[in-house]
DNA sequence: TTGAAAGCGCTAACAG
DNA sequence: CTGTTAGCGCTTTCAA
């Protein structure tokens, strides 16, 4: 059966569509009597306004596009859930745009990530979303390259775009970002305070801003404490549990090994935990480990991870509020910085090795 | 600046909008020469067709609504990622509708879950989605109650609805579901084969179909092996790590305790692992644990979880393909059953206690 | 091959 | 308070 429209309601109520529209949107006073008649009819026919038509004429859709790299990476659901909470309150609904996802062989496809982002950017604009938020992918690159940047900048002229936890340096897009350097400093300072001097750093990708910033924080903290940074103790290129295990194994297998490891995220830390376990090294007694991100899984391990909370939920919420303002045409600060917090749990303990 | 429309292109190309539309959709032959002229103009002006307008007249949107309870529960991103992969290939884009999400105080809001589902159902229909998939929430209830069911049935008359891993018994909606009972049997049989006789089952919610089915599988396997099921060893109402720890603690604190625990999901198993660790019980030497779902985190723990894979990615993929067929008006089987698989890892070992 | 014109369903002046 | 009417941007007959 053909869905019922405002015309159907109008006809049966002996009014014009304008009046129906008015009671639908409460956009102008309508005589109580006729209003009630119309409302009754709407219920009777289970009338559901066609949002497409409405959006077409109103020129706003209440839809947002959320572009992220990989929903199975537990960091993103955290951000998303905060975003969801606020966005819903503000009356938005959103498209989830995963630029990686998993194919039949169950393998992630990173190679086409940026291409996907471009596709989604266009698709979302065609769908007439009111705004777009981007996290991960090219936004994490220290030097995305002008083409990747230009594209987003171009998009931002048509629709508000907000970047999360990253940047596109050649553009002046709005963004919300945790202070990555500070987070790393917090973590490393914590280790130093515990008496550790031989500290390694593992994970991340050299080309990513977050990694560079965290490494910078690491170096800064070490330097301020007058501690040397050993090159062989900085192992990058990877963010997975598997990589964490690999990096840590390498570290722990060497003749001289660190007494503490600073990991670029929690997954790596979980991998490091596994490596330590494998070689029979007690954590935290013999080896301290600190993670980064504070994903829920940080409390699943034994022992539970000491880590740096990026306040991911908060970033998500902030994102929704900010994007809403941008959509409303209000001014928002170009950069909103979120303060990370050190969360001390069970993988760090005072240094107990031979006196230095 | 006003976005460019087919009219703008048409005018500048000295053709009618119909022709522009034709080259846009490749829906009828157009003279090569004029086609090229039009294509060039489109590029020149960065023309982006307005999907709203298109959908309004075509009566199809390429949009799907995906309703799930909680994106931060790692089971759902798995399903979603499989769904994403196929849906994208088929040209769909989807709204993520989380019915729980997290508020400012960082607490999940389960109480209004069903209400949210109803809201989203309506919202999605107004947005004119081509189809809806539902997982969790009311779909997991053994007796959802007629109102909750009627509503979905009603919706399904207007737009294809597909249920994942659950059912609404009073309706005859299409669904894709893992065989929960079989999965449980697999798990429990594995324990029995290892020589365990004292097996407990923890977690789940008594009112949920999945729990009932899994418990049924548990009982069936025990019965077939001639083993008794002790009432105090079946602890329900909960799906979290915290609950797992709590249940297992209770079990392990009693005078007589099981030598193996079958958990209704992996999070519970992780909790059980923690409980065992706390009381100094070695897993798997002194206590075997098996989980359910095989979320990625099942391999993060030490030792790694033996568990039942629900093939969540596959369910997601299947869902996309099936919904696409339904949208195309094709017939699909009312129920597609997915076979679970036992994944033996490190938390189960032969029984080594006193001879029975 | 191409154009004219009638929708798709709703909103928003404008007029009364 | 209410009705008329012109869009919103694209698709799709129906003719030519």
XYZ file of C-alpha atoms (C1' of nucleotides) in Angstrom:
744
model
C 0.000 0.000 0.000
C 1.157 3.483 -0.810
C 2.481 5.255 2.269
C 0.246 8.019 3.567
C 1.346 11.582 2.931
C 0.468 14.996 4.198
C -1.923 15.272 1.275
C -3.873 12.264 2.406
C -4.145 13.670 5.871
C -5.046 17.110 4.557
C -7.786 15.816 2.320
C -9.393 13.739 5.001
C -9.192 16.561 7.491
C -10.532 19.099 5.049
C -7.571 21.366 5.395
C -4.605 22.251 3.264
C -1.238 20.551 3.413
C 0.165 23.706 4.896
C -1.936 23.238 7.959
C -0.908 19.655 8.283
C 2.698 20.687 7.998
C 2.088 23.244 10.686
C 0.840 20.803 13.228
C 3.562 18.395 12.217
C 6.272 20.894 12.959
C 4.521 23.110 15.418
C 5.622 25.947 13.295
C 2.592 28.188 13.575
C -0.571 28.340 15.637
C -3.405 26.088 14.517
C -6.904 26.087 15.915
C -7.019 23.556 18.689
C -9.939 21.784 17.149
C -8.426 21.266 13.716
C -5.107 20.374 15.229
C -6.699 17.603 17.195
C -8.522 16.361 14.159
C -5.268 16.230 12.252
C -3.324 14.580 15.029
C -6.019 11.957 15.321
C -5.835 11.263 11.622
C -2.090 10.969 11.775
C -2.338 8.365 14.445
C -5.107 6.568 12.704
C -3.073 6.204 9.567
C 0.249 5.726 11.300
C 1.473 8.683 9.352
C 5.226 8.946 9.115
C 6.619 12.047 7.505
C 9.090 11.355 4.740
C 12.382 12.666 6.016
C 13.844 12.807 2.535
C 11.235 15.202 1.327
C 11.494 17.219 4.453
C 15.253 17.439 4.253
C 15.131 18.276 0.605
C 13.122 21.360 1.213
C 14.552 22.304 4.573
C 18.108 21.795 3.461
C 19.150 20.017 6.573
C 19.095 16.340 7.257
C 20.026 15.752 10.851
C 22.519 13.248 9.541
C 26.220 13.153 10.298
C 28.980 11.056 8.787
C 31.480 9.465 11.124
C 34.586 8.249 9.353
C 36.920 5.978 11.269
C 39.480 3.347 10.316
C 38.390 0.215 12.096
C 35.460 -0.367 14.390
C 36.990 -3.586 15.696
C 39.797 -1.619 17.263
C 38.300 -1.090 20.733
C 39.513 2.464 20.954
C 37.005 3.655 18.388
C 33.846 2.210 19.896
C 34.728 4.166 23.002
C 34.913 7.439 21.156
C 31.859 6.537 19.180
C 29.792 5.717 22.194
C 30.440 9.105 23.703
C 29.626 10.688 20.386
C 26.468 8.642 20.085
C 25.187 9.765 23.428
C 25.444 13.451 22.661
C 24.524 13.226 19.011
C 21.337 11.442 19.837
C 20.401 14.045 22.405
C 20.959 16.711 19.792
C 18.722 14.892 17.368
C 21.316 13.582 14.979
C 21.644 10.219 13.431
C 24.869 9.121 11.834
C 26.404 6.992 9.136
C 29.219 4.792 10.296
C 31.970 4.790 7.702
C 34.623 2.204 8.384
C 37.534 2.586 6.015
C 39.063 -0.772 6.767
C 36.615 -3.498 7.713
C 37.354 -7.118 7.131
C 37.117 -9.240 4.031
C 36.148 -12.867 3.530
C 39.575 -14.050 4.535
C 39.202 -12.146 7.740
C 42.051 -9.830 7.009
C 41.999 -6.112 7.432
C 42.604 -4.046 4.355
C 44.782 -1.126 5.156
C 46.087 -0.444 1.699
C 42.970 1.210 0.379
C 42.207 3.143 3.509
C 42.753 6.640 2.164
C 40.935 5.854 -1.021
C 37.970 4.769 1.075
C 38.072 7.953 3.026
C 37.833 9.891 -0.180
C 34.923 7.822 -1.362
C 33.079 8.300 1.882
C 33.741 11.993 1.897
C 32.004 12.280 -1.428
C 29.259 9.859 -0.614
C 28.442 11.694 2.572
C 28.227 14.995 0.824
C 25.894 13.527 -1.747
C 23.765 12.204 1.069
C 23.676 15.789 2.280
C 24.919 15.113 5.771
C 24.969 18.141 8.019
C 28.489 17.432 9.180
C 31.396 15.016 9.098
C 33.788 13.842 11.752
C 37.010 12.129 10.870
C 39.269 10.150 13.132
C 42.279 8.024 12.274
C 43.461 7.352 8.764
C 44.957 10.340 7.038
C 44.173 12.492 10.029
C 46.844 10.611 11.946
C 49.513 11.196 9.370
C 52.213 13.709 10.159
C 52.528 14.488 6.470
C 49.385 13.378 4.700
C 50.417 14.948 1.436
C 48.660 17.834 -0.184
C 46.174 15.807 -2.183
C 44.724 14.082 0.866
C 44.568 17.381 2.653
C 43.138 19.416 -0.158
C 40.294 16.997 -0.551
C 39.165 17.385 3.020
C 39.617 21.108 2.934
C 37.494 21.186 -0.183
C 34.808 19.170 1.550
C 34.896 21.457 4.536
C 33.782 24.305 2.324
C 30.561 22.502 1.663
C 29.907 20.927 5.009
C 31.372 21.283 8.515
C 34.228 18.851 9.103
C 35.725 18.078 12.475
C 38.958 16.188 13.046
C 39.509 14.039 16.091
C 42.837 13.239 17.679
C 44.834 14.287 14.696
C 45.410 17.046 12.250
C 45.838 18.005 8.651
C 48.654 20.496 9.051
C 48.181 22.362 5.810
C 44.551 23.078 6.566
C 42.900 25.076 9.265
C 40.154 22.670 10.105
C 38.624 22.493 13.542
C 39.795 19.691 15.718
C 39.596 18.096 19.105
C 42.640 16.348 20.291
C 44.131 14.754 23.335
C 47.530 16.110 24.254
C 49.560 13.139 23.164
C 52.875 14.476 24.261
C 51.637 15.242 27.728
C 50.131 11.782 28.021
C 53.451 10.192 27.236
C 55.237 12.414 29.695
C 52.794 11.423 32.393
C 53.428 7.769 31.720
C 57.178 7.985 31.523
C 57.463 10.306 34.488
C 55.511 7.762 36.473
C 58.095 5.118 35.593
C 60.933 7.436 36.438
C 59.354 8.257 39.756
C 59.300 4.555 40.478
C 63.025 4.493 40.064
C 63.266 3.124 36.563
C 66.105 4.335 34.417
C 66.205 1.781 31.656
C 63.008 2.499 29.824
C 62.054 1.353 26.361
C 59.289 2.601 24.101
C 57.492 0.348 21.653
C 54.911 0.566 18.931
C 53.221 3.177 16.850
C 54.132 4.242 13.359
C 56.892 6.694 12.676
C 54.793 8.533 10.136
C 51.934 9.185 12.529
C 51.547 12.334 14.526
C 50.366 10.555 17.617
C 53.455 8.376 17.619
C 55.751 11.297 17.051
C 54.101 13.257 19.813
C 54.215 10.394 22.255
C 57.820 9.729 21.427
C 58.505 13.384 21.934
C 56.881 13.193 25.343
C 58.948 10.132 26.107
C 62.168 11.850 25.148
C 61.276 14.996 27.004
C 60.576 13.159 30.219
C 63.781 11.160 29.914
C 65.818 14.201 29.171
C 64.418 16.183 32.057
C 65.354 13.324 34.335
C 68.797 13.225 32.865
C 68.276 9.717 31.529
C 69.723 8.443 28.275
C 67.466 7.234 25.487
C 68.862 4.148 23.845
C 68.101 3.856 20.191
C 67.713 0.078 20.244
C 65.010 0.536 22.823
C 62.706 2.403 20.578
C 60.836 -0.015 18.384
C 58.127 1.224 16.072
C 55.795 0.186 13.255
C 52.805 -1.541 14.732
C 49.855 -1.173 17.064
C 48.676 -4.734 17.596
C 48.947 -7.274 20.365
C 51.063 -9.392 18.079
C 53.450 -6.553 17.449
C 53.635 -5.809 21.135
C 54.638 -9.345 21.825
C 57.228 -9.222 19.091
C 58.782 -5.944 20.174
C 58.883 -6.945 23.812
C 60.364 -10.321 22.997
C 63.138 -8.663 21.132
C 63.756 -6.321 24.031
C 63.663 -9.011 26.666
C 65.817 -11.380 24.652
C 68.743 -8.982 24.469
C 71.768 -9.147 26.781
C 70.867 -5.841 28.310
C 67.224 -5.190 28.836
C 65.032 -2.395 30.107
C 63.266 -2.570 33.444
C 60.232 -0.790 32.080
C 58.428 -0.544 28.771
C 56.280 2.316 27.627
C 53.811 1.106 24.996
C 52.157 3.293 22.409
C 48.803 1.701 23.088
C 47.126 -0.870 25.292
C 47.098 -3.623 22.734
C 50.858 -3.447 22.519
C 51.017 -3.532 26.287
C 48.929 -6.665 26.330
C 51.357 -8.174 23.860
C 54.269 -7.121 26.025
C 52.599 -8.799 28.963
C 52.493 -11.987 26.952
C 56.128 -11.727 26.009
C 57.138 -11.226 29.612
C 55.059 -14.172 30.656
C 56.660 -16.322 28.018
C 60.152 -15.671 29.289
C 59.022 -16.020 32.861
C 59.482 -12.422 33.811
C 57.153 -11.220 36.542
C 55.118 -8.094 35.914
C 55.356 -5.721 37.657
C 58.053 -7.079 40.001
C 60.676 -7.586 37.356
C 59.293 -5.536 34.537
C 57.007 -2.548 34.540
C 54.692 -1.939 31.613
C 52.521 1.028 30.822
C 50.001 1.269 28.052
C 48.191 4.077 26.334
C 44.517 4.795 25.531
C 42.882 3.065 28.484
C 40.529 0.927 26.478
C 38.171 -1.244 28.527
C 40.418 -4.227 27.881
C 43.111 -2.550 29.944
C 41.381 -3.931 33.001
C 40.865 -7.382 31.569
C 44.465 -8.471 31.746
C 46.244 -9.984 34.712
C 47.735 -7.848 36.059
C 45.598 -4.904 34.972
C 47.326 -2.285 32.883
C 48.682 0.962 34.123
C 47.907 3.258 31.242
C 47.154 6.726 29.984
C 43.507 7.583 29.546
C 42.804 9.627 26.472
C 39.304 10.287 27.711
C 37.993 8.755 24.554
C 34.360 8.964 25.576
C 34.804 12.606 26.394
C 36.384 13.290 23.041
C 33.378 11.708 21.390
C 30.916 13.767 23.371
C 32.812 16.939 22.789
C 32.872 16.128 19.110
C 29.106 15.898 18.899
C 28.586 19.159 20.752
C 31.174 20.966 18.719
C 29.970 19.716 15.381
C 26.468 20.739 16.323
C 27.671 24.259 16.951
C 29.538 24.316 13.683
C 26.411 23.192 11.907
C 24.492 25.962 13.592
C 27.068 28.352 12.224
C 28.496 29.220 15.594
C 32.150 29.858 16.172
C 34.163 27.167 17.867
C 37.804 27.140 18.931
C 40.073 25.825 16.208
C 41.637 23.368 18.606
C 40.134 21.884 21.721
C 42.692 20.069 23.781
C 41.734 17.186 25.993
C 43.928 16.445 28.983
C 45.028 12.843 29.282
C 45.193 11.202 32.678
C 47.516 8.618 34.080
C 45.673 5.588 35.408
C 47.857 3.603 37.726
C 46.852 -0.015 38.010
C 48.929 -3.116 38.424
C 51.627 -3.326 35.767
C 53.981 -0.801 37.271
C 56.023 -1.086 40.438
C 59.192 0.414 41.938
C 62.446 -0.580 40.360
C 63.974 -3.487 42.247
C 66.933 -4.477 40.156
C 70.580 -4.004 41.018
C 71.310 -0.523 42.387
C 72.238 1.859 39.622
C 27.808 29.428 -2.863
C 24.756 27.538 -4.024
C 25.559 23.956 -4.902
C 25.453 23.152 -8.577
C 22.496 21.154 -9.828
C 21.577 19.241 -12.924
C 19.901 22.399 -14.144
C 23.115 24.332 -13.995
C 24.884 21.641 -15.929
C 22.045 21.367 -18.428
C 21.920 25.063 -19.087
C 25.628 25.368 -19.649
C 25.650 22.312 -21.890
C 22.650 23.458 -23.840
C 20.688 20.340 -23.143
C 17.774 19.451 -20.941
C 18.030 18.104 -17.445
C 16.769 14.801 -18.722
C 19.904 14.368 -20.741
C 22.086 15.271 -17.835
C 20.250 12.759 -15.741
C 20.814 10.181 -18.426
C 24.541 10.537 -18.460
C 24.565 10.670 -14.693
C 22.850 7.336 -14.406
C 23.766 5.776 -17.705
C 20.122 5.075 -18.120
C 19.756 5.671 -21.848
C 22.028 6.262 -24.797
C 23.349 9.774 -25.219
C 25.328 11.021 -28.156
C 28.979 10.589 -27.355
C 29.728 14.188 -28.068
C 27.108 15.677 -25.772
C 27.888 13.101 -23.112
C 31.480 14.193 -23.059
C 30.508 17.792 -22.896
C 28.305 17.082 -19.922
C 30.857 14.943 -18.128
C 33.422 17.679 -18.565
C 31.068 20.232 -17.084
C 30.336 17.988 -14.146
C 33.999 17.728 -13.377
C 34.570 21.375 -13.904
C 31.893 22.278 -11.395
C 32.564 19.414 -9.025
C 28.978 18.443 -9.475
C 27.617 16.180 -6.786
C 24.142 14.824 -7.310
C 21.841 15.392 -4.374
C 21.087 11.938 -3.048
C 18.008 13.160 -1.218
C 16.352 14.345 -4.350
C 17.363 11.231 -6.171
C 16.068 8.967 -3.459
C 12.867 10.907 -3.214
C 11.986 10.220 -6.772
C 13.520 6.773 -7.072
C 12.049 5.578 -3.825
C 15.186 3.883 -2.719
C 17.944 5.298 -0.634
C 20.740 2.773 -0.412
C 20.588 3.302 3.322
C 20.214 0.631 5.953
C 19.600 0.927 9.654
C 21.642 -1.263 11.965
C 20.203 -1.454 15.449
C 22.383 -2.952 18.158
C 22.575 -2.611 21.925
C 26.099 -1.520 22.656
C 28.964 -0.880 20.300
C 31.483 -1.032 23.139
C 30.709 -4.694 23.643
C 33.376 -6.220 21.381
C 31.043 -8.833 20.017
C 29.089 -6.303 18.003
C 31.948 -4.605 16.203
C 32.847 -8.048 14.905
C 29.428 -8.614 13.442
C 29.326 -5.083 12.200
C 32.640 -5.300 10.462
C 31.526 -8.317 8.472
C 28.319 -6.513 7.659
C 30.200 -3.405 6.662
C 32.365 -5.265 4.210
C 29.471 -6.751 2.284
C 27.130 -3.815 2.602
C 29.705 -1.512 1.138
C 30.297 -3.807 -1.775
C 26.579 -3.846 -2.414
C 26.486 -0.070 -2.385
C 24.785 0.489 0.935
C 25.574 2.914 3.629
C 24.172 2.482 7.098
C 23.036 4.275 10.197
C 24.477 2.912 13.395
C 21.789 2.867 16.044
C 23.147 2.104 19.475
C 20.356 1.628 21.975
C 22.527 1.870 25.030
C 25.563 4.109 24.697
C 27.104 5.797 27.643
C 26.137 8.933 29.489
C 28.244 11.609 31.131
C 28.783 9.512 34.198
C 30.135 6.777 32.001
C 27.383 4.374 32.851
C 25.458 2.292 30.372
C 21.756 2.848 30.261
C 19.988 -0.433 29.866
C 16.633 0.596 31.217
C 15.505 2.503 28.180
C 16.879 0.056 25.665
C 13.604 -1.156 24.216
C 12.180 2.315 24.100
C 15.211 3.350 22.082
C 14.709 0.496 19.716
C 11.207 1.704 19.083
C 12.374 5.228 18.481
C 15.017 4.094 16.045
C 12.595 1.869 14.236
C 10.405 4.870 13.548
C 13.243 7.197 12.826
C 14.723 4.804 10.313
C 11.460 4.412 8.513
C 11.069 8.150 8.303
C 14.553 8.340 6.871
C 13.308 5.872 4.292
C 15.992 3.275 4.828
C 15.819 0.352 2.442
C 16.155 -2.168 5.234
C 16.772 -2.685 8.919
C 18.822 -5.217 10.811
C 18.321 -5.776 14.495
C 20.594 -7.587 16.876
C 20.428 -7.835 20.638
C 17.886 -6.043 22.777
C 14.375 -7.347 22.410
C 15.513 -9.799 19.784
C 17.371 -11.681 22.495
C 14.361 -11.977 24.743
C 12.681 -15.355 24.997
C 9.369 -13.614 25.620
C 9.589 -10.067 24.367
C 5.917 -9.440 24.933
C 3.443 -8.759 22.208
C 3.853 -5.015 22.082
C 7.561 -5.205 21.377
C 6.937 -7.844 18.769
C 3.992 -6.206 17.093
C 5.922 -3.055 16.602
C 8.677 -4.775 14.673
C 6.223 -6.835 12.702
C 4.433 -3.642 11.806
C 7.675 -2.099 10.661
C 8.487 -5.131 8.586
C 5.408 -4.474 6.508
C 6.901 -1.224 5.387
C 10.542 -2.143 5.096
C 12.528 -5.397 5.148
C 13.672 -6.301 8.634
C 16.258 -8.927 9.442
C 16.947 -10.316 12.905
C 20.379 -11.492 13.936
C 21.145 -14.113 16.535
C 17.731 -14.017 18.067
C 14.065 -14.175 17.371
C 10.681 -12.663 17.928
C 8.677 -15.833 18.376
C 5.255 -14.440 17.626
C 6.385 -13.082 14.297
C 7.654 -14.746 11.197
C 10.479 -12.408 10.443
C 13.578 -13.528 8.614
C 16.584 -14.232 10.715
C 20.143 -15.428 10.761
C 21.254 -17.158 13.847
C 24.095 -19.186 15.243
C 23.043 -22.474 16.707
C 23.478 -21.572 20.341
C 22.583 -24.927 21.720
C 25.056 -26.713 19.516
C 27.778 -24.275 20.467
C 27.250 -25.018 24.120
C 27.260 -28.742 23.499
C 30.535 -28.447 21.668
C 32.078 -26.605 24.566
C 30.782 -28.866 27.281
C 31.518 -32.028 25.356
C 35.067 -30.824 25.029
C 35.312 -30.549 28.796
C 33.752 -33.932 29.289
C 36.171 -35.444 26.808
C 38.964 -34.032 28.896
C 37.688 -36.016 31.825
C 35.835 -33.300 33.676
C 32.734 -34.310 35.580
C 32.194 -31.371 37.849
C 31.264 -28.646 35.454
C 29.631 -25.340 36.278
C 27.934 -22.863 33.949
C 27.967 -19.159 34.588
C 26.500 -15.997 33.174
C 23.824 -14.962 30.779
C 20.325 -13.835 31.595
C 17.561 -16.305 32.280
C 15.119 -14.350 30.168
C 17.276 -14.419 27.067
C 16.960 -16.996 24.349
C 20.693 -17.322 23.850
C 21.163 -18.135 27.512
C 18.334 -20.608 27.546
C 19.669 -22.308 24.449
C 23.183 -22.479 25.742
C 22.007 -23.821 29.047
C 19.987 -26.358 27.157
C 23.083 -27.437 25.276
C 24.956 -27.625 28.538
C 22.303 -29.827 30.114
C 22.037 -31.992 27.047
C 25.739 -32.677 26.909
C 25.850 -33.436 30.625
C 22.897 -35.706 30.440
C 24.209 -37.632 27.489
C 27.402 -38.205 29.424
C 25.430 -39.324 32.417
C 26.717 -36.446 34.496
C 24.665 -34.666 37.124
C 23.928 -30.967 36.863
C 24.191 -29.251 40.198
C 21.835 -26.390 40.690
C 24.301 -24.323 42.727
C 26.684 -24.518 39.835
C 24.494 -22.647 37.454
C 24.843 -18.944 38.093
C 23.103 -16.482 35.832
C 22.262 -12.806 35.400
C 25.225 -11.063 33.893
C 27.536 -10.896 30.915
C 30.427 -8.763 32.126
C 33.977 -9.409 33.254
C 32.986 -8.219 36.698
C 30.121 -10.676 36.861
C 32.387 -13.454 35.676
C 34.767 -12.756 38.462
C 31.952 -12.659 40.956
C 30.338 -15.911 39.839
C 33.633 -17.751 39.670
C 34.676 -16.466 43.067
C 31.509 -17.817 44.556
C 32.086 -21.144 42.873
C 35.708 -21.407 43.865
C 35.068 -20.297 47.401
C 32.674 -23.137 48.158
C 33.709 -26.336 49.962
C 33.086 -28.371 46.889
C 34.045 -26.800 43.627
C 33.891 -27.612 39.945
C 36.977 -28.562 37.959
C 35.689 -26.742 34.894
C 33.572 -23.704 34.179
C 31.553 -23.102 31.061
C 31.019 -19.365 30.584
C 28.204 -17.835 28.589
C 30.599 -15.434 26.918
C 34.236 -14.518 26.756
C 34.014 -11.550 29.050
C 32.729 -13.790 31.802
C 35.553 -16.194 31.079
C 38.044 -13.409 31.459
C 36.443 -12.594 34.791
C 36.643 -16.239 35.806
C 40.309 -16.221 34.923
C 40.774 -13.340 37.289
C 38.920 -15.073 40.062
C 41.037 -18.187 39.655
C 44.162 -16.118 39.698
C 43.086 -14.389 42.865
C 42.668 -17.620 44.768
C 45.869 -18.972 43.307
C 44.274 -21.620 41.178
C 46.208 -22.504 38.032
C 44.389 -22.417 34.730
C 44.176 -24.831 33.025
C 46.025 -27.254 35.338
C 43.640 -26.936 38.241
C 40.667 -25.355 36.578
C 39.482 -25.437 33.002
C 37.560 -22.511 31.589
C 35.765 -22.173 28.309
C 34.217 -19.028 26.929
C 31.722 -18.252 24.219
C 31.700 -15.868 21.227
C 35.400 -15.868 20.389
C 35.826 -12.136 20.461
C 39.302 -10.904 19.561
C 40.029 -10.402 23.241
C 39.834 -14.153 23.731
C 43.423 -14.315 22.565
C 44.575 -11.408 24.683
C 44.421 -13.174 28.012
C 47.065 -15.362 29.562
C 46.372 -18.170 29.022
C 44.349 -17.622 25.856
C 40.723 -18.662 26.003
C 39.303 -21.870 24.704
C 35.961 -20.721 23.379
C 33.125 -21.192 20.946
C 33.268 -19.141 17.800
C 29.935 -17.797 16.713
C 31.412 -16.758 13.410
C 30.319 -13.258 14.118
C 31.950 -11.795 11.034
C 30.232 -14.357 8.899
C 26.884 -13.559 10.441
C 27.418 -9.939 9.583
C 28.325 -10.683 5.995
C 25.442 -13.034 5.565
C 23.179 -10.372 6.986
C 24.188 -7.848 4.367
C 23.732 -10.287 1.509
C 20.409 -11.472 2.792
C 19.007 -8.052 3.454
C 20.044 -7.019 -0.014
C 18.032 -9.866 -1.452
C 15.051 -8.990 0.664
C 15.260 -5.427 -0.549
C 15.364 -6.684 -4.103
C 12.182 -8.556 -3.359
C 13.787 -11.953 -3.602
C 12.829 -14.821 -1.408
C 15.185 -15.809 1.361
C 15.013 -18.678 3.833
C 13.143 -17.733 6.978
C 16.016 -18.967 9.121
C 19.639 -19.258 8.204
C 21.585 -21.198 10.752
C 25.263 -20.575 11.315
C 27.334 -23.409 12.708
C 29.456 -22.478 15.706
C 32.945 -23.878 16.060
C 34.936 -24.881 19.077
C 38.262 -23.110 19.287
C 40.607 -24.910 21.602
C 43.302 -22.708 23.048
C 44.934 -22.689 26.425
C 42.352 -22.563 29.192
C 41.292 -26.183 29.035
C 43.255 -29.273 29.984
C 42.608 -32.841 31.074
C 41.141 -33.335 34.510
C 43.904 -34.017 37.008
C 42.132 -33.992 40.339
C 41.526 -36.975 42.568
C 40.197 -39.999 40.654
C 36.427 -40.002 40.521
C 18.914 10.915 -29.099
C 16.654 14.499 -26.927
C 13.155 17.637 -24.554
C 8.925 18.917 -21.862
C 6.742 18.254 -17.959
C 4.806 15.761 -14.262
C 5.835 14.023 -10.188
C 8.433 12.388 -5.368
C 6.490 14.490 -0.210
C 7.238 18.270 2.440
C 8.198 23.292 3.698
C 7.651 28.105 3.595
C 6.633 32.400 1.840
C 2.727 35.165 0.765
C -1.856 36.398 0.804
C -6.054 36.454 2.895
C -5.732 30.877 11.820
C -5.674 28.896 7.004
C -5.023 28.138 1.927
C -2.299 28.676 -2.485
C 1.596 27.910 -4.597
C 6.259 27.766 -5.694
C 10.015 25.415 -4.884
C 13.868 21.548 -3.078
C 16.942 18.534 -7.092
C 16.435 14.539 -9.522
C 13.975 10.783 -12.264
C 10.984 9.217 -15.654
C 7.325 8.728 -18.771
C 5.679 10.340 -23.145
C 6.466 12.591 -27.405
C 9.056 14.163 -30.780
